């Protein structure tokens, strides 16, 4: 009788801990998504890129979420920030779709690797792998999906001329993506990785507080 009572109490306690952990996870994810939205609005032009491409670090909170709670959390943050951002832009969702695709390419590999190797070395490998994956996918997603949609609003020739105005040596959209977008995406990822290393160590215990894992 006593053993059964203890089992019930342990089960109830475990249930309360689990519920608190779920609430903490949901709250933290929402908070990180809100920060990501704000950072997405703080985009800045880059001298070596056409004017329609701007730099932001809104993937940083998604990287945090992916490290703390796994890649699904990171993807959720990427989705929420782009959905909310889309209501205040006139890009016909194209910019947000591109940002979501590349954001997922960044945080999913990083989250999966860090989940398997939750140490300093694993975090470095995870972050850099995510950065390289995002840069590589930027060619595929832009060339086959994002830019063909843009062509309905801005001709292919106009986009190419925007690149050629900076570097006349590029002769095609594909070449432009390799010469311009890959270094730009690598730079964006590395900035997020650097900031993550500065901020994650002091913030991780706060973000994990109340987590039942």
Tab-separated table of C-alpha atoms in Angstrom:
chain	number	residue	atom	x	y	z
A	1	UNK	CA	0.000	0.000	0.000
A	2	UNK	CA	2.836	2.315	0.948
A	3	UNK	CA	4.790	1.421	-2.182
A	4	UNK	CA	1.786	2.113	-4.382
A	5	UNK	CA	1.305	5.474	-2.672
A	6	UNK	CA	4.926	6.399	-3.267
A	7	UNK	CA	4.617	5.377	-6.921
A	8	UNK	CA	1.567	7.622	-7.361
A	9	UNK	CA	3.383	10.532	-5.712
A	10	UNK	CA	6.452	10.037	-7.893
A	11	UNK	CA	4.246	9.869	-10.995
A	12	UNK	CA	2.439	13.067	-10.019
A	13	UNK	CA	5.747	14.796	-9.292
A	14	UNK	CA	7.166	13.673	-12.643
A	15	UNK	CA	4.040	14.947	-14.366
A	16	UNK	CA	4.382	18.366	-12.716
A	17	UNK	CA	8.072	18.566	-13.642
A	18	UNK	CA	7.242	17.582	-17.224
A	19	UNK	CA	4.498	20.208	-17.436
A	20	UNK	CA	6.819	22.893	-16.096
A	21	UNK	CA	9.428	21.842	-18.632
A	22	UNK	CA	6.899	22.064	-21.490
A	23	UNK	CA	5.737	25.496	-20.352
A	24	UNK	CA	9.351	26.672	-20.093
A	25	UNK	CA	10.116	25.324	-23.564
A	26	UNK	CA	7.063	26.999	-25.103
A	27	UNK	CA	7.767	30.295	-23.350
A	28	UNK	CA	11.434	30.275	-24.320
A	29	UNK	CA	10.629	29.427	-27.944
A	30	UNK	CA	8.104	32.287	-28.108
A	31	UNK	CA	10.599	34.701	-26.557
A	32	UNK	CA	13.358	33.707	-28.994
A	33	UNK	CA	10.928	34.010	-31.928
A	34	UNK	CA	9.988	37.533	-30.809
A	35	UNK	CA	13.664	38.509	-30.612
A	36	UNK	CA	14.215	36.985	-34.069
A	37	UNK	CA	11.415	39.113	-35.529
A	38	UNK	CA	12.963	42.270	-34.069
A	39	UNK	CA	16.397	41.338	-35.406
A	40	UNK	CA	14.918	40.622	-38.829
A	41	UNK	CA	13.695	44.230	-39.001
A	42	UNK	CA	17.196	45.457	-38.117
A	43	UNK	CA	18.558	44.497	-41.527
A	44	UNK	CA	21.362	46.535	-43.057
A	45	UNK	CA	22.602	46.924	-46.638
A	46	UNK	CA	25.943	45.401	-47.554
A	47	UNK	CA	28.285	47.319	-49.904
A	48	UNK	CA	29.272	44.268	-51.966
A	49	UNK	CA	25.700	43.037	-52.526
A	50	UNK	CA	22.806	44.347	-54.677
A	51	UNK	CA	20.384	46.628	-52.851
A	52	UNK	CA	17.612	44.037	-52.666
A	53	UNK	CA	19.793	41.788	-50.468
A	54	UNK	CA	20.352	42.900	-46.871
A	55	UNK	CA	22.131	41.443	-43.860
A	56	UNK	CA	20.395	40.503	-40.610
A	57	UNK	CA	21.244	38.212	-37.701
A	58	UNK	CA	17.732	36.932	-37.037
A	59	UNK	CA	18.955	33.324	-37.273
A	60	UNK	CA	20.862	33.784	-34.013
A	61	UNK	CA	17.844	33.151	-31.713
A	62	UNK	CA	16.903	30.123	-33.835
A	63	UNK	CA	20.424	28.762	-33.357
A	64	UNK	CA	20.030	29.227	-29.594
A	65	UNK	CA	16.709	27.389	-29.660
A	66	UNK	CA	18.174	24.580	-31.730
A	67	UNK	CA	21.032	24.133	-29.262
A	68	UNK	CA	18.821	24.256	-26.160
A	69	UNK	CA	15.745	22.305	-27.292
A	70	UNK	CA	16.723	20.693	-30.585
A	71	UNK	CA	16.278	21.439	-34.296
A	72	UNK	CA	12.455	21.405	-34.195
A	73	UNK	CA	12.569	24.392	-31.871
A	74	UNK	CA	14.956	26.155	-34.230
A	75	UNK	CA	12.714	25.483	-37.227
A	76	UNK	CA	9.689	26.741	-35.273
A	77	UNK	CA	11.468	30.010	-34.511
A	78	UNK	CA	12.443	30.403	-38.188
A	79	UNK	CA	8.832	29.805	-39.232
A	80	UNK	CA	7.256	32.161	-36.701
A	81	UNK	CA	9.640	35.039	-37.402
A	82	UNK	CA	9.095	34.837	-41.161
A	83	UNK	CA	5.314	34.542	-40.912
A	84	UNK	CA	5.152	37.602	-38.647
A	85	UNK	CA	7.652	39.531	-40.763
A	86	UNK	CA	5.707	38.824	-43.953
A	87	UNK	CA	2.790	40.976	-42.778
A	88	UNK	CA	4.937	44.109	-42.907
A	89	UNK	CA	6.759	43.610	-46.212
A	90	UNK	CA	5.892	43.797	-49.891
A	91	UNK	CA	8.085	40.935	-51.100
A	92	UNK	CA	5.089	38.658	-51.767
A	93	UNK	CA	6.532	36.211	-49.218
A	94	UNK	CA	9.517	35.461	-51.476
A	95	UNK	CA	12.083	36.991	-49.143
A	96	UNK	CA	10.547	35.262	-46.150
A	97	UNK	CA	10.440	31.880	-47.894
A	98	UNK	CA	14.108	32.231	-48.815
A	99	UNK	CA	14.991	33.255	-45.266
A	100	UNK	CA	13.063	30.292	-43.858
A	101	UNK	CA	14.740	27.771	-46.177
A	102	UNK	CA	18.236	29.017	-45.429
A	103	UNK	CA	17.491	29.422	-41.721
A	104	UNK	CA	16.423	25.777	-41.530
A	105	UNK	CA	19.544	24.728	-43.429
A	106	UNK	CA	21.523	26.558	-40.742
A	107	UNK	CA	19.843	25.430	-37.510
A	108	UNK	CA	18.809	21.841	-38.339
A	109	UNK	CA	22.322	20.427	-38.958
A	110	UNK	CA	23.653	22.503	-36.054
A	111	UNK	CA	20.951	21.227	-33.704
A	112	UNK	CA	21.315	17.595	-34.749
A	113	UNK	CA	25.091	17.559	-34.383
A	114	UNK	CA	25.013	19.392	-31.051
A	115	UNK	CA	22.389	16.956	-29.760
A	116	UNK	CA	24.808	14.087	-30.442
A	117	UNK	CA	27.892	15.939	-29.195
A	118	UNK	CA	26.842	18.408	-26.494
A	119	UNK	CA	30.280	19.815	-25.739
A	120	UNK	CA	32.485	22.691	-26.877
A	121	UNK	CA	33.971	20.780	-29.795
A	122	UNK	CA	30.543	19.540	-30.854
A	123	UNK	CA	29.139	23.069	-30.738
A	124	UNK	CA	31.944	24.385	-32.948
A	125	UNK	CA	31.481	21.589	-35.489
A	126	UNK	CA	27.690	21.999	-35.360
A	127	UNK	CA	27.817	25.768	-35.916
A	128	UNK	CA	30.289	25.621	-38.778
A	129	UNK	CA	28.463	22.717	-40.441
A	130	UNK	CA	25.223	24.701	-40.304
A	131	UNK	CA	26.962	27.726	-41.810
A	132	UNK	CA	28.430	25.730	-44.712
A	133	UNK	CA	25.096	23.954	-45.315
A	134	UNK	CA	23.277	27.290	-45.438
A	135	UNK	CA	25.788	28.749	-47.889
A	136	UNK	CA	25.650	25.684	-50.155
A	137	UNK	CA	21.852	25.563	-50.154
A	138	UNK	CA	21.710	29.282	-50.978
A	139	UNK	CA	22.813	28.432	-54.521
A	140	UNK	CA	20.224	25.699	-55.035
A	141	UNK	CA	17.285	27.462	-53.374
A	142	UNK	CA	17.914	30.822	-55.044
A	143	UNK	CA	18.650	29.475	-58.523
A	144	UNK	CA	15.825	26.940	-58.761
A	145	UNK	CA	13.155	28.421	-56.501
A	146	UNK	CA	13.534	31.943	-55.099
A	147	UNK	CA	14.859	33.847	-58.114
A	148	UNK	CA	12.405	32.274	-60.598
A	149	UNK	CA	9.650	33.727	-58.403
A	150	UNK	CA	11.419	37.084	-58.295
A	151	UNK	CA	11.469	37.113	-62.100
A	152	UNK	CA	7.719	37.804	-61.999
A	153	UNK	CA	8.467	41.136	-60.302
A	154	UNK	CA	11.960	41.949	-61.586
A	155	UNK	CA	13.299	40.578	-64.838
A	156	UNK	CA	16.226	38.191	-64.892
A	157	UNK	CA	18.201	40.764	-66.872
A	158	UNK	CA	17.602	43.473	-64.244
A	159	UNK	CA	18.753	41.207	-61.435
A	160	UNK	CA	21.879	40.250	-63.368
A	161	UNK	CA	22.610	43.927	-64.075
A	162	UNK	CA	22.335	44.655	-60.344
A	163	UNK	CA	25.136	42.163	-59.746
A	164	UNK	CA	27.143	43.395	-62.735
A	165	UNK	CA	26.960	46.952	-61.427
A	166	UNK	CA	29.135	45.748	-58.552
A	167	UNK	CA	31.288	43.262	-60.472
A	168	UNK	CA	30.967	43.297	-64.294
A	169	UNK	CA	32.797	39.971	-64.533
A	170	UNK	CA	29.708	37.879	-63.688
A	171	UNK	CA	27.933	36.660	-66.803
A	172	UNK	CA	24.972	34.685	-65.420
A	173	UNK	CA	22.683	34.413	-62.408
A	174	UNK	CA	24.318	31.152	-61.354
A	175	UNK	CA	27.756	32.732	-61.465
A	176	UNK	CA	26.418	35.711	-59.517
A	177	UNK	CA	25.068	33.437	-56.797
A	178	UNK	CA	28.421	31.697	-56.461
A	179	UNK	CA	30.468	34.905	-56.474
A	180	UNK	CA	28.167	37.031	-54.318
A	181	UNK	CA	25.595	35.019	-52.374
A	182	UNK	CA	27.807	32.221	-51.094
A	183	UNK	CA	30.361	34.557	-49.425
A	184	UNK	CA	27.497	36.727	-48.151
A	185	UNK	CA	25.708	33.735	-46.611
A	186	UNK	CA	28.948	32.445	-45.095
A	187	UNK	CA	29.548	35.877	-43.577
A	188	UNK	CA	26.016	35.976	-42.172
A	189	UNK	CA	26.396	32.510	-40.662
A	190	UNK	CA	29.811	33.249	-39.170
A	191	UNK	CA	28.530	36.447	-37.554
A	192	UNK	CA	25.722	34.454	-35.936
A	193	UNK	CA	28.196	31.774	-34.827
A	194	UNK	CA	30.540	34.375	-33.298
A	195	UNK	CA	27.702	36.074	-31.436
A	196	UNK	CA	26.381	32.695	-30.319
A	197	UNK	CA	29.739	31.884	-28.759
A	198	UNK	CA	29.798	35.216	-26.949
A	199	UNK	CA	26.206	35.015	-25.686
A	200	UNK	CA	25.349	31.320	-25.425
A	201	UNK	CA	27.609	30.431	-22.497
A	202	UNK	CA	26.092	33.006	-20.095
A	203	UNK	CA	22.551	32.618	-21.463
A	204	UNK	CA	22.320	28.830	-21.741
A	205	UNK	CA	21.756	28.191	-17.995
A	206	UNK	CA	18.959	30.782	-17.984
A	207	UNK	CA	17.327	29.303	-21.074
A	208	UNK	CA	17.596	25.774	-19.694
A	209	UNK	CA	16.342	26.681	-16.198
A	210	UNK	CA	13.229	24.644	-15.459
A	211	UNK	CA	13.913	22.253	-18.324
A	212	UNK	CA	13.149	18.673	-17.287
A	213	UNK	CA	15.901	17.102	-19.381
